[in-house]
PDB file of C-alpha atoms in Angstrom:
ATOM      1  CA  UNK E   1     -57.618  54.554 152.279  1.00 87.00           C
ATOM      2  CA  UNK E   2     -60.322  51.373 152.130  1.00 88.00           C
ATOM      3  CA  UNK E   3     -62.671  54.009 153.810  1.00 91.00           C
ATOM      4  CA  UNK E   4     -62.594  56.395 150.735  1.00 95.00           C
ATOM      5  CA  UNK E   5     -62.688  53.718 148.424  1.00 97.00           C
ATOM      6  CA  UNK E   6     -65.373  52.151 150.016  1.00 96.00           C
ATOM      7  CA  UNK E   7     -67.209  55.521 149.541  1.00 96.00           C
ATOM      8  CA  UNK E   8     -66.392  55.600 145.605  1.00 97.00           C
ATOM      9  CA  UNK E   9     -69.956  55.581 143.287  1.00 97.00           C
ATOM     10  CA  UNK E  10     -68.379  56.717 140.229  1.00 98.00           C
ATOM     11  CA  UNK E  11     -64.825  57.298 138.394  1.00 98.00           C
ATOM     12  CA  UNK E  12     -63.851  59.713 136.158  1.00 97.00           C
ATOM     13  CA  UNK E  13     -61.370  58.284 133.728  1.00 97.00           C
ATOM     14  CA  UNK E  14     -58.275  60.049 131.664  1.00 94.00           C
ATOM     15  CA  UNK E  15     -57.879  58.045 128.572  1.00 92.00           C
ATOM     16  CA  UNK E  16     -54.679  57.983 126.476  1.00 88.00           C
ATOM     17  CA  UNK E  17     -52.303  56.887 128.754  1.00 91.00           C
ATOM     18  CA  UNK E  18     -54.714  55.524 131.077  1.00 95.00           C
ATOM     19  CA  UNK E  19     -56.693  52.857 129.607  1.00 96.00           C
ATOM     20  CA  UNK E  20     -55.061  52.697 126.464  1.00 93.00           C
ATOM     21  CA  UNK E  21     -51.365  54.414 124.804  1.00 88.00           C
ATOM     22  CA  UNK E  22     -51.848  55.534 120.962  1.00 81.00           C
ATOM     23  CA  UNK E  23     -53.582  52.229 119.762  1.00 85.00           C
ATOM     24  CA  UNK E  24     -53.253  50.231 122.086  1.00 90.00           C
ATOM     25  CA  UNK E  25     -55.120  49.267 124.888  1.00 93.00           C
ATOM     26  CA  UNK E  26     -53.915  47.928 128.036  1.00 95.00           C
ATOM     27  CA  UNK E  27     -54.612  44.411 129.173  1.00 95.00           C
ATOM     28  CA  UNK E  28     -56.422  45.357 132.425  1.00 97.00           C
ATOM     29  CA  UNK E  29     -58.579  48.253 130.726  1.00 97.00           C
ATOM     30  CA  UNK E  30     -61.749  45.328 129.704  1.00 96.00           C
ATOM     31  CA  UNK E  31     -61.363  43.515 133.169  1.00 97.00           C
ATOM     32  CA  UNK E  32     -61.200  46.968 135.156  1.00 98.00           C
ATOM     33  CA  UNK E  33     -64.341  47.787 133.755  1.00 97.00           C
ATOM     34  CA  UNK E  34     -66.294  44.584 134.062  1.00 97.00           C
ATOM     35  CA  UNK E  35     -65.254  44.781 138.124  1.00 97.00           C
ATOM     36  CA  UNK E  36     -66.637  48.187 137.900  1.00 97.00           C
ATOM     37  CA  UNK E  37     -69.962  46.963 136.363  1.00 96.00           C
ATOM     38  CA  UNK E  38     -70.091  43.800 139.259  1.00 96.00           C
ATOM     39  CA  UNK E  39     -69.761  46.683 142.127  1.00 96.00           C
ATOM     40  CA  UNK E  40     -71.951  49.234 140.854  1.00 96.00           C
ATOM     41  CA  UNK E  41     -69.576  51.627 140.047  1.00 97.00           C
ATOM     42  CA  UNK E  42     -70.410  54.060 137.012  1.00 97.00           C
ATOM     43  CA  UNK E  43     -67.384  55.564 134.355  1.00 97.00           C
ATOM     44  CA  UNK E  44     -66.785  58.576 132.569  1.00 96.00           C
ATOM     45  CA  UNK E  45     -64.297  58.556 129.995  1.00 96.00           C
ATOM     46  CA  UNK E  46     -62.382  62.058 130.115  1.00 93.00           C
ATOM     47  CA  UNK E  47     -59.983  63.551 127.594  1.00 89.00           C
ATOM     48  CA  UNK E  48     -57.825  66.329 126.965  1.00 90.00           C
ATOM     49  CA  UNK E  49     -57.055  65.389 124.007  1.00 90.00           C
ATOM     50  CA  UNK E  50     -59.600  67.697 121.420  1.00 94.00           C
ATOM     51  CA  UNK E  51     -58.186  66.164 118.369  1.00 93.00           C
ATOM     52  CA  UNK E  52     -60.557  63.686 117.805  1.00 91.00           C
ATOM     53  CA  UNK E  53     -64.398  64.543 117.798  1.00 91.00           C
ATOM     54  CA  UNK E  54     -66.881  62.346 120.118  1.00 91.00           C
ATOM     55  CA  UNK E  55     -68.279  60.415 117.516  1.00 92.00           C
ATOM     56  CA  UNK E  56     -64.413  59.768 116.225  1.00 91.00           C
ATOM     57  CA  UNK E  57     -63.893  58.635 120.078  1.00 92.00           C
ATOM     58  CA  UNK E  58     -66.048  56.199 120.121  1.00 94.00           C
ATOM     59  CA  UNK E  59     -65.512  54.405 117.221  1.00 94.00           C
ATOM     60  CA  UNK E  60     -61.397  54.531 118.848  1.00 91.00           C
ATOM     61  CA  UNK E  61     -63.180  53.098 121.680  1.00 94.00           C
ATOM     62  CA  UNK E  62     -65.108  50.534 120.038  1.00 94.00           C
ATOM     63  CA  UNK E  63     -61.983  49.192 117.562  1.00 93.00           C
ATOM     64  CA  UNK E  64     -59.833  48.823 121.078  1.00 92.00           C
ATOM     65  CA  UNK E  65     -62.769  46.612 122.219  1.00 91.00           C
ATOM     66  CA  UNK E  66     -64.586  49.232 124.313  1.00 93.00           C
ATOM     67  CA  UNK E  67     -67.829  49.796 124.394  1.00 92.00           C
ATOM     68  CA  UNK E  68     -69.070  53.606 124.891  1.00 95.00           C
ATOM     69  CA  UNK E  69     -71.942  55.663 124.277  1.00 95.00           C
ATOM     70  CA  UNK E  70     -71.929  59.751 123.910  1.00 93.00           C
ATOM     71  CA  UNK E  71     -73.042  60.075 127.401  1.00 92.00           C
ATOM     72  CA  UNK E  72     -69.859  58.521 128.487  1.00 95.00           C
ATOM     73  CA  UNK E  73     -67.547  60.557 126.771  1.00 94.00           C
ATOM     74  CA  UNK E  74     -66.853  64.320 127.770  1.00 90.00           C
ATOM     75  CA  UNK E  75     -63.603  66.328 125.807  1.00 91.00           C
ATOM     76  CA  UNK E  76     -61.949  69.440 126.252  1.00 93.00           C
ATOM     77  CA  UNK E  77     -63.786  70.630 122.800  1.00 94.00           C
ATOM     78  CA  UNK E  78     -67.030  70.676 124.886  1.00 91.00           C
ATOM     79  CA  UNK E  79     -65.179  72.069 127.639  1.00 90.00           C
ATOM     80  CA  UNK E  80     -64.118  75.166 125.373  1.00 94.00           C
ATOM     81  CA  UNK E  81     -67.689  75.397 123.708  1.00 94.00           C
ATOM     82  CA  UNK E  82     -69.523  75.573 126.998  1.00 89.00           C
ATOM     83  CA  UNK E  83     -67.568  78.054 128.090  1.00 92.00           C
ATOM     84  CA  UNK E  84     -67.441  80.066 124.860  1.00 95.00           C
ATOM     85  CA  UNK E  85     -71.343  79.818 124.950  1.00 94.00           C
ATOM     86  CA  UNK E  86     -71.525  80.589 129.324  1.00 90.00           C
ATOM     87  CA  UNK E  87     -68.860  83.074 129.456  1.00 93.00           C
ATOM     88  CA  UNK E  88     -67.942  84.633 126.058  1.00 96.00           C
ATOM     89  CA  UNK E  89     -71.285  85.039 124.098  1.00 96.00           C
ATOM     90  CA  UNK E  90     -70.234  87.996 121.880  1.00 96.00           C
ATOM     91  CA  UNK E  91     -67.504  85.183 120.495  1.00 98.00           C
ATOM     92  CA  UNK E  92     -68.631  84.062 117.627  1.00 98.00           C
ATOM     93  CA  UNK E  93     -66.465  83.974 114.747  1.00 98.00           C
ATOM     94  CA  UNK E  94     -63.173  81.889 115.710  1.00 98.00           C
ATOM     95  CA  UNK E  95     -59.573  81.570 113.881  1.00 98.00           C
ATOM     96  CA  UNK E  96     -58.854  78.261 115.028  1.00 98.00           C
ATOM     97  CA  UNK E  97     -55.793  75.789 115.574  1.00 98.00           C
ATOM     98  CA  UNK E  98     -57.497  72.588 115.357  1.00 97.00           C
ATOM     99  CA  UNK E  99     -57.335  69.124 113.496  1.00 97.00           C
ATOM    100  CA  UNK E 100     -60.674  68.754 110.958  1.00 96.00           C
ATOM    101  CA  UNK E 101     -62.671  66.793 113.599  1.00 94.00           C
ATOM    102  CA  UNK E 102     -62.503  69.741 116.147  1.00 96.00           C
ATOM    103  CA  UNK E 103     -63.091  72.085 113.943  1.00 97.00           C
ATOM    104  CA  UNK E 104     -66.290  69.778 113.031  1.00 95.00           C
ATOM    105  CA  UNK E 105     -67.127  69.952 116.494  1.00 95.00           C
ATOM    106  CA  UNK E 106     -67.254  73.976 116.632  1.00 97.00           C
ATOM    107  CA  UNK E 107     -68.950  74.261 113.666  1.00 97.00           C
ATOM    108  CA  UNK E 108     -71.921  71.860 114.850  1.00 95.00           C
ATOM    109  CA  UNK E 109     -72.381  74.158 118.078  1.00 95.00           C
ATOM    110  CA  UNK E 110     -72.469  76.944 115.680  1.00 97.00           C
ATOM    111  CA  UNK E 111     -69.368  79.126 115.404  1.00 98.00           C
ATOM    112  CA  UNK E 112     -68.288  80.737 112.668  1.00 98.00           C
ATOM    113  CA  UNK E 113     -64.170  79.327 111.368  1.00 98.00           C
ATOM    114  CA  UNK E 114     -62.406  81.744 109.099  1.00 98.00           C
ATOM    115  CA  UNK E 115     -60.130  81.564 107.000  1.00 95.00           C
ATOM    116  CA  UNK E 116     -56.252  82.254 106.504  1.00 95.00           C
ATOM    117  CA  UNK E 117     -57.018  86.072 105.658  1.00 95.00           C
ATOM    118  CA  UNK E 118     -55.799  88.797 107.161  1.00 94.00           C
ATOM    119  CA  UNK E 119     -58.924  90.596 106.013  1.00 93.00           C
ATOM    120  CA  UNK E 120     -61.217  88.122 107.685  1.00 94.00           C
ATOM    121  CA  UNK E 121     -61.294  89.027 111.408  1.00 97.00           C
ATOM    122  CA  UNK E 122     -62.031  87.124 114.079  1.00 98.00           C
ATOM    123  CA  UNK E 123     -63.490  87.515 117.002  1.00 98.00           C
ATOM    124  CA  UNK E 124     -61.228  85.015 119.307  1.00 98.00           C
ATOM    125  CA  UNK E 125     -58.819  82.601 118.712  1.00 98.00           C
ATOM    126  CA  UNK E 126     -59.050  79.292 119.821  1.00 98.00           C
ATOM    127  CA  UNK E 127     -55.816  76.692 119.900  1.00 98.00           C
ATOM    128  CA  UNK E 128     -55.704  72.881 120.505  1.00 98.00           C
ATOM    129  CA  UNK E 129     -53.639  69.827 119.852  1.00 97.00           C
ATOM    130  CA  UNK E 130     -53.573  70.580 116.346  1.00 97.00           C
ATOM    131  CA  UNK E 131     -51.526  67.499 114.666  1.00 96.00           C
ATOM    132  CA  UNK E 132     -52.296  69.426 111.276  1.00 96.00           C
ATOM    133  CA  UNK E 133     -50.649  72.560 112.212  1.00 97.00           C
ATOM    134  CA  UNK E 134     -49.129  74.389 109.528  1.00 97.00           C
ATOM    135  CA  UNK E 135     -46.216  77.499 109.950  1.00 98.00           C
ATOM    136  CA  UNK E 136     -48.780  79.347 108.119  1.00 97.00           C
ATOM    137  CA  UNK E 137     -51.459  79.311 110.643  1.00 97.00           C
ATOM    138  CA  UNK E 138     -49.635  79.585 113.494  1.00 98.00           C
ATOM    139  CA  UNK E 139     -48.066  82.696 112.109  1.00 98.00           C
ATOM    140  CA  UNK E 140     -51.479  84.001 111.276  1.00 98.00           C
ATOM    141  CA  UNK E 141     -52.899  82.830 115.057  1.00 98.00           C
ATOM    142  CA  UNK E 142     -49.833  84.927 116.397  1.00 98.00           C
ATOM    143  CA  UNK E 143     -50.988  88.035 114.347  1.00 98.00           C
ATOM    144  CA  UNK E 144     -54.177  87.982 115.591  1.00 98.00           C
ATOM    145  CA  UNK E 145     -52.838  87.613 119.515  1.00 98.00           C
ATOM    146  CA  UNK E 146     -50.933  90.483 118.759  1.00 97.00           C
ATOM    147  CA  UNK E 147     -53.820  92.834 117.664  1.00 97.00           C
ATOM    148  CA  UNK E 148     -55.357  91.939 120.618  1.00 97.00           C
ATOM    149  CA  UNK E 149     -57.851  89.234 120.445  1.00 98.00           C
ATOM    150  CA  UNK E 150     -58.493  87.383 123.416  1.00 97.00           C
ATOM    151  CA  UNK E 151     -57.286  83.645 122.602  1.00 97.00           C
ATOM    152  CA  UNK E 152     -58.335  80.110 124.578  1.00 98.00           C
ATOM    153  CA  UNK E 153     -56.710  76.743 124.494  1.00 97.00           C
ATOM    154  CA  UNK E 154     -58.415  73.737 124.672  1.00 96.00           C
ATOM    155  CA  UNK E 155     -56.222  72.173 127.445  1.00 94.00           C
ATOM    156  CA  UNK E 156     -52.671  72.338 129.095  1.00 91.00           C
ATOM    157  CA  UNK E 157     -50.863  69.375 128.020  1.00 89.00           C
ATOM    158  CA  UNK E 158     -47.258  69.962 126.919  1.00 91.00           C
ATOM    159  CA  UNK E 159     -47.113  66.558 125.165  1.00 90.00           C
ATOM    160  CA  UNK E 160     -49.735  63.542 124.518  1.00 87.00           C
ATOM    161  CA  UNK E 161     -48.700  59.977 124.630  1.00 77.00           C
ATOM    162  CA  UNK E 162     -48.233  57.632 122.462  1.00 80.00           C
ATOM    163  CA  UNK E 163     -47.054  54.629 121.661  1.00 77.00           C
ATOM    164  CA  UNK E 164     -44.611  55.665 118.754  1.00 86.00           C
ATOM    165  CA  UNK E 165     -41.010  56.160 118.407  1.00 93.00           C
ATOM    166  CA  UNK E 166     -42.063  60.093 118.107  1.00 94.00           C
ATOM    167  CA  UNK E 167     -43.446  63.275 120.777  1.00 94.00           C
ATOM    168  CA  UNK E 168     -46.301  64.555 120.039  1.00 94.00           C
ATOM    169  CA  UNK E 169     -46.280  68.039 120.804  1.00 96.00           C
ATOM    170  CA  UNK E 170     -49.751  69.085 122.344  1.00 96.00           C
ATOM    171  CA  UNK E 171     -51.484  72.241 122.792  1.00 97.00           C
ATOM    172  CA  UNK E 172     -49.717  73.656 125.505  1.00 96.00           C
ATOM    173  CA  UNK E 173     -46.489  73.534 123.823  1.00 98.00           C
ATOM    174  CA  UNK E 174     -48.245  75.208 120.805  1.00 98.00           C
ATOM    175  CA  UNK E 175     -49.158  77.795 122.978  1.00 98.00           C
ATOM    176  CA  UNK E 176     -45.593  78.202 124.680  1.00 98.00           C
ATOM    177  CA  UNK E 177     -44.581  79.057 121.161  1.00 98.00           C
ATOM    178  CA  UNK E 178     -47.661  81.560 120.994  1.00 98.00           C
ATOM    179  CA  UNK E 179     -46.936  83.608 124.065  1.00 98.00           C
ATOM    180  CA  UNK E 180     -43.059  83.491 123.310  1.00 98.00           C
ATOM    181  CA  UNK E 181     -44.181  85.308 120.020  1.00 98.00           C
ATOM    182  CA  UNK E 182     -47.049  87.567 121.505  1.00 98.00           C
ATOM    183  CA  UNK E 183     -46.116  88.091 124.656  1.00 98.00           C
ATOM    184  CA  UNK E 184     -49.791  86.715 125.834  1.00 97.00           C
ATOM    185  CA  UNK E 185     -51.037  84.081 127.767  1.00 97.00           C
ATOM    186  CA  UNK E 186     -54.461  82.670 126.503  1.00 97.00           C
ATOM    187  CA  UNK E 187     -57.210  84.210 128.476  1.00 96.00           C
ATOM    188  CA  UNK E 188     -58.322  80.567 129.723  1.00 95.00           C
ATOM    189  CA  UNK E 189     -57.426  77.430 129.600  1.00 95.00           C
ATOM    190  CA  UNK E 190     -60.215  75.245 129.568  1.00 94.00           C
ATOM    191  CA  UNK E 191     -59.655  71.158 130.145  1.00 91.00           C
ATOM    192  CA  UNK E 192     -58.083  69.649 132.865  1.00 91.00           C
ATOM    193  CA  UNK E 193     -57.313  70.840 135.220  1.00 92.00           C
ATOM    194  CA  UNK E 194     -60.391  73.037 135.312  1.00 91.00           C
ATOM    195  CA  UNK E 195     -62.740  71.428 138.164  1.00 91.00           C
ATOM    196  CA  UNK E 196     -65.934  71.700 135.481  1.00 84.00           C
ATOM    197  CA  UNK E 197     -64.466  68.919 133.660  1.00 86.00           C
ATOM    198  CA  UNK E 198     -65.722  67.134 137.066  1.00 91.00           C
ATOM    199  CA  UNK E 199     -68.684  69.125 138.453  1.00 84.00           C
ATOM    200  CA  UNK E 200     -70.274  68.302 135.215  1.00 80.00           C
ATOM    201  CA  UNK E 201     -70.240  64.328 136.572  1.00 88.00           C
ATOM    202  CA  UNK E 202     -71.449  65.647 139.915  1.00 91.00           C
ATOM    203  CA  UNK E 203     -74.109  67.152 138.930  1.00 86.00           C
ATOM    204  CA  UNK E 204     -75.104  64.478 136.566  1.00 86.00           C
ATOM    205  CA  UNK E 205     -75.120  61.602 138.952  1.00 92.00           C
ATOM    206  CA  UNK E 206     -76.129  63.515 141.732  1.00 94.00           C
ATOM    207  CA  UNK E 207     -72.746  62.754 143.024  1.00 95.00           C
ATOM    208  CA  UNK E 208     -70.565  64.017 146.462  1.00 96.00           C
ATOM    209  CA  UNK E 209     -67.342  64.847 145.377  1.00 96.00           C
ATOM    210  CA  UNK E 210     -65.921  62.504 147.951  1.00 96.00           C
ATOM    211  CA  UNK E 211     -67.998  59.866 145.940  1.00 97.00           C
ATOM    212  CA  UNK E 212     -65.605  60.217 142.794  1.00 98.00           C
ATOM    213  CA  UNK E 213     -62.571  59.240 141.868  1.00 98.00           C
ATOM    214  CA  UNK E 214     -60.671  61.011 139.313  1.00 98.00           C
ATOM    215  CA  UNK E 215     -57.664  58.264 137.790  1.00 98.00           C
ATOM    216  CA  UNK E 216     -55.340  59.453 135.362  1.00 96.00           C
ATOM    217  CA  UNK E 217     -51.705  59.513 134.837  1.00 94.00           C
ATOM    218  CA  UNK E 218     -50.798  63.584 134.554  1.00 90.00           C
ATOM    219  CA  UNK E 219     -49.743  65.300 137.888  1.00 94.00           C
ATOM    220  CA  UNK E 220     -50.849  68.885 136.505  1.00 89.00           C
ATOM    221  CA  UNK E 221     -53.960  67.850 135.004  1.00 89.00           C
ATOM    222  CA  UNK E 222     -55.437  64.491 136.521  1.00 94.00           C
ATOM    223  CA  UNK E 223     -54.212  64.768 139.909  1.00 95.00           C
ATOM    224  CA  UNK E 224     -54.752  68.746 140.152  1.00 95.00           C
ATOM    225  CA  UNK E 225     -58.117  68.517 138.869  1.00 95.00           C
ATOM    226  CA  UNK E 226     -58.866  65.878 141.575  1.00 97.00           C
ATOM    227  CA  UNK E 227     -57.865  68.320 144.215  1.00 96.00           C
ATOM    228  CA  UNK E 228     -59.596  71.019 143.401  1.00 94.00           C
ATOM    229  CA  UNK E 229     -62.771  69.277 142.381  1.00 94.00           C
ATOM    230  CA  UNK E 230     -62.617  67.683 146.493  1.00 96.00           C
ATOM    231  CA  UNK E 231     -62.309  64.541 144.106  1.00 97.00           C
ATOM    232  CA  UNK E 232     -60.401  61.693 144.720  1.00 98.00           C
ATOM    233  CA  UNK E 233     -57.406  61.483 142.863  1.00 97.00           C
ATOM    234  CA  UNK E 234     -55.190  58.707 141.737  1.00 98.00           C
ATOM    235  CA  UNK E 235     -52.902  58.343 139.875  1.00 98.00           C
ATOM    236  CA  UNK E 236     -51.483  55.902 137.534  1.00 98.00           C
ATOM    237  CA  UNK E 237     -48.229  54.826 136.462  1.00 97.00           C
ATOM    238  CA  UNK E 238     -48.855  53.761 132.847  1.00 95.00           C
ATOM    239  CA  UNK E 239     -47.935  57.174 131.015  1.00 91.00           C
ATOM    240  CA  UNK E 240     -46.582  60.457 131.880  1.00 88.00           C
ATOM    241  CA  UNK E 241     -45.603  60.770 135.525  1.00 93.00           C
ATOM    242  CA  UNK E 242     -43.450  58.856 137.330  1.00 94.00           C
ATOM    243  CA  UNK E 243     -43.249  57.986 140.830  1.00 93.00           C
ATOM    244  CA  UNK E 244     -40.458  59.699 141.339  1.00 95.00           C
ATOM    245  CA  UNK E 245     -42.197  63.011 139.914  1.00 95.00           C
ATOM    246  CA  UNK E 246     -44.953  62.068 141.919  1.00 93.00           C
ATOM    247  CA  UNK E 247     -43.278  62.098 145.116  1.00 91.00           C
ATOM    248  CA  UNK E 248     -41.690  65.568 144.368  1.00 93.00           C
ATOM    249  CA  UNK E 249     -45.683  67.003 143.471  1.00 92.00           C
ATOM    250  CA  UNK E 250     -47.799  69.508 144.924  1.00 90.00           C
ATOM    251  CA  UNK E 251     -50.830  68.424 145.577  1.00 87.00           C
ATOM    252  CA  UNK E 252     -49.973  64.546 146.484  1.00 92.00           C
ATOM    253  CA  UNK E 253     -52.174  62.255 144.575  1.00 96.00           C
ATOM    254  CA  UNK E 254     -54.588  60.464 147.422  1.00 97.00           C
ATOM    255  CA  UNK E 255     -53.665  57.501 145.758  1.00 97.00           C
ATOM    256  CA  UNK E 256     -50.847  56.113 143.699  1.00 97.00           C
ATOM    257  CA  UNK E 257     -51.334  53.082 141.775  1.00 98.00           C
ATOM    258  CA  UNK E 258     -48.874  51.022 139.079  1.00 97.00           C
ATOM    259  CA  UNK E 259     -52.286  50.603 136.839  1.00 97.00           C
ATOM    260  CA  UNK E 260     -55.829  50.628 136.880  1.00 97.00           C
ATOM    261  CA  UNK E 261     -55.664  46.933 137.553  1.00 97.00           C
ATOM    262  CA  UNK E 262     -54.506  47.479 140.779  1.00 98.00           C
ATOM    263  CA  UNK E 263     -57.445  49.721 141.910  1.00 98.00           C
ATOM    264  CA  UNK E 264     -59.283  47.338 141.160  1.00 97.00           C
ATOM    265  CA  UNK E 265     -58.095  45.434 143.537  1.00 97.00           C
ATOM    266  CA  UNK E 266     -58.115  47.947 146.079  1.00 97.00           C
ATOM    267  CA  UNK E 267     -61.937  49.138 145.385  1.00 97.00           C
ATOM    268  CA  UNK E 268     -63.166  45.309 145.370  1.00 96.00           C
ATOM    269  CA  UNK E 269     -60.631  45.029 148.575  1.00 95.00           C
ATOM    270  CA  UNK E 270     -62.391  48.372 150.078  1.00 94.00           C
ATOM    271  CA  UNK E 271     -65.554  46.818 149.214  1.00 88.00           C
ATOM    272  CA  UNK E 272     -64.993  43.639 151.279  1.00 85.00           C
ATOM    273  CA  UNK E 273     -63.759  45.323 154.635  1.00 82.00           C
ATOM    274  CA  UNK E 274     -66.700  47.714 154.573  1.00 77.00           C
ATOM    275  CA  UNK E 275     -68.787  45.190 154.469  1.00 72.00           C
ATOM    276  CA  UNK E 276     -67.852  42.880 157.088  1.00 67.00           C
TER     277      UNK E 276
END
């Protein structure tokens, strides 16, 4: 294992759950990414979570004591907009499931967001963690699944952490509920574990895939990403899996670690046998 380390340039990280839970931030988040910084390692921060717009991110970031800019920050909102624009470009009026912020975000790029209406047709339906989900919506997000439009979810999660005495249900439970009503799937699922979340950072960095590490603490998402991506994966034990779960998964994670403060130690470790 020092030998892949050794070979790491750049890591890809999950947030929520990762660095920080709900509000707060770990204790080994700020000294994990100074020791990144001091071995030339670069960061991505990577969410699932489309609640939140980037700019709303980064001021999250910045009030836990971290320090981001834009081109640090990638979300499954752009995820879902680059592949509306790529692979969908008739698509451009949208019913959406959303909180304010994404819907902000799908505006900007230029969609069109109707209305409650049943006279107002769209031409897809798009559903994310939507923590301002109303019955009403949903109902009228089913009718429009039934008639046949082609819908897309902004990632898989079934649940997104958090540090209150509460579970937050997350997209993929809202679209459990969806295809229990319909009888469809969503015709993608964009967001971890889709490998563009990751070629994007390849590409970018002019990057081998065995030259990134993906950390995060979801087996189906994180780790599965990671694999298909030829990534590194690790995975962390400060949210939703367990090591238990872990040891029962398919794909293994390459790497299994109780928090990111511990690969630190075994990058700067990795770093010291290669080098002797």
């Amino acid at each position: 294992m020092n030998e892949r380390l050794s070979r790491i340039r750049h890591v890809a990280l999950d947030m929520d759950g990762t660095i920080y839970r709900g509000g707060t931030m770990f204790a080994a988040t700020g000294p994990f990414l100074a020791l990144l910084g001091r071995l030339g390692i670069g960061y991505t921060f990577l969410t699932n979570n489309p609640s939140k717009s980037v700019t709303d991110y980064l001021l999250h970031l910045e009030r836990l004591g971290v320090h981001a800019t834009a081109e640090q920050l990638y979300t499954s909102t752009q995820a879902t907009i680059e592949y509306l624009r790529e692979s969908q470009p008739r698509v451009h009026r949208l019913f959406v499931l959303g909180t304010p912020s994404m819907c902000e975000e799908f505006a900007r790029a230029g969609f069109t967001l109707l209305p409650d209406s049943p006279l107002d047709a769209p031409d897809a339906v798009v559903v994310g963690f939507d923590t301002t989900l109303g019955y009403a919506r949903l109902c009228r997000a089913a009718w429009w699944i039934k008639t046949g439009k082609p819908y897309f979810a902004t990632n898989p999660d079934r649940v997104c952490p958090t540090d209150e005495p509460t579970v937050l249900v997350d997209c993929g439970s809202i679209c459990a509920a969806l295809r229990e009503a319909t009888g469809c799937a969503p015709t993608a699922v964009l967001g971890k574990p889709d490998p563009a979340m990751l070629r994007g950072i390849l590409h970018k960095h002019d990057l081998k895939p065995q030259q990134l590490a993906m950390v995060g603490d979801r087996l189906y998402t994180d780790v599965a990403m990671a694999h298909r991506a030829g990534a590194l994966g690790v995975l962390v034990l400060t949210g939703e899996a367990t090591s238990e779960e872990a040891a029962r998964h398919t794909p293994q994670p390459d790497l299994i670690v109780a928090d990111i403060a511990e690969l630190g130690e075994k990058l700067w470790t990795a770093r010291e046998v290669s080098s002797t």
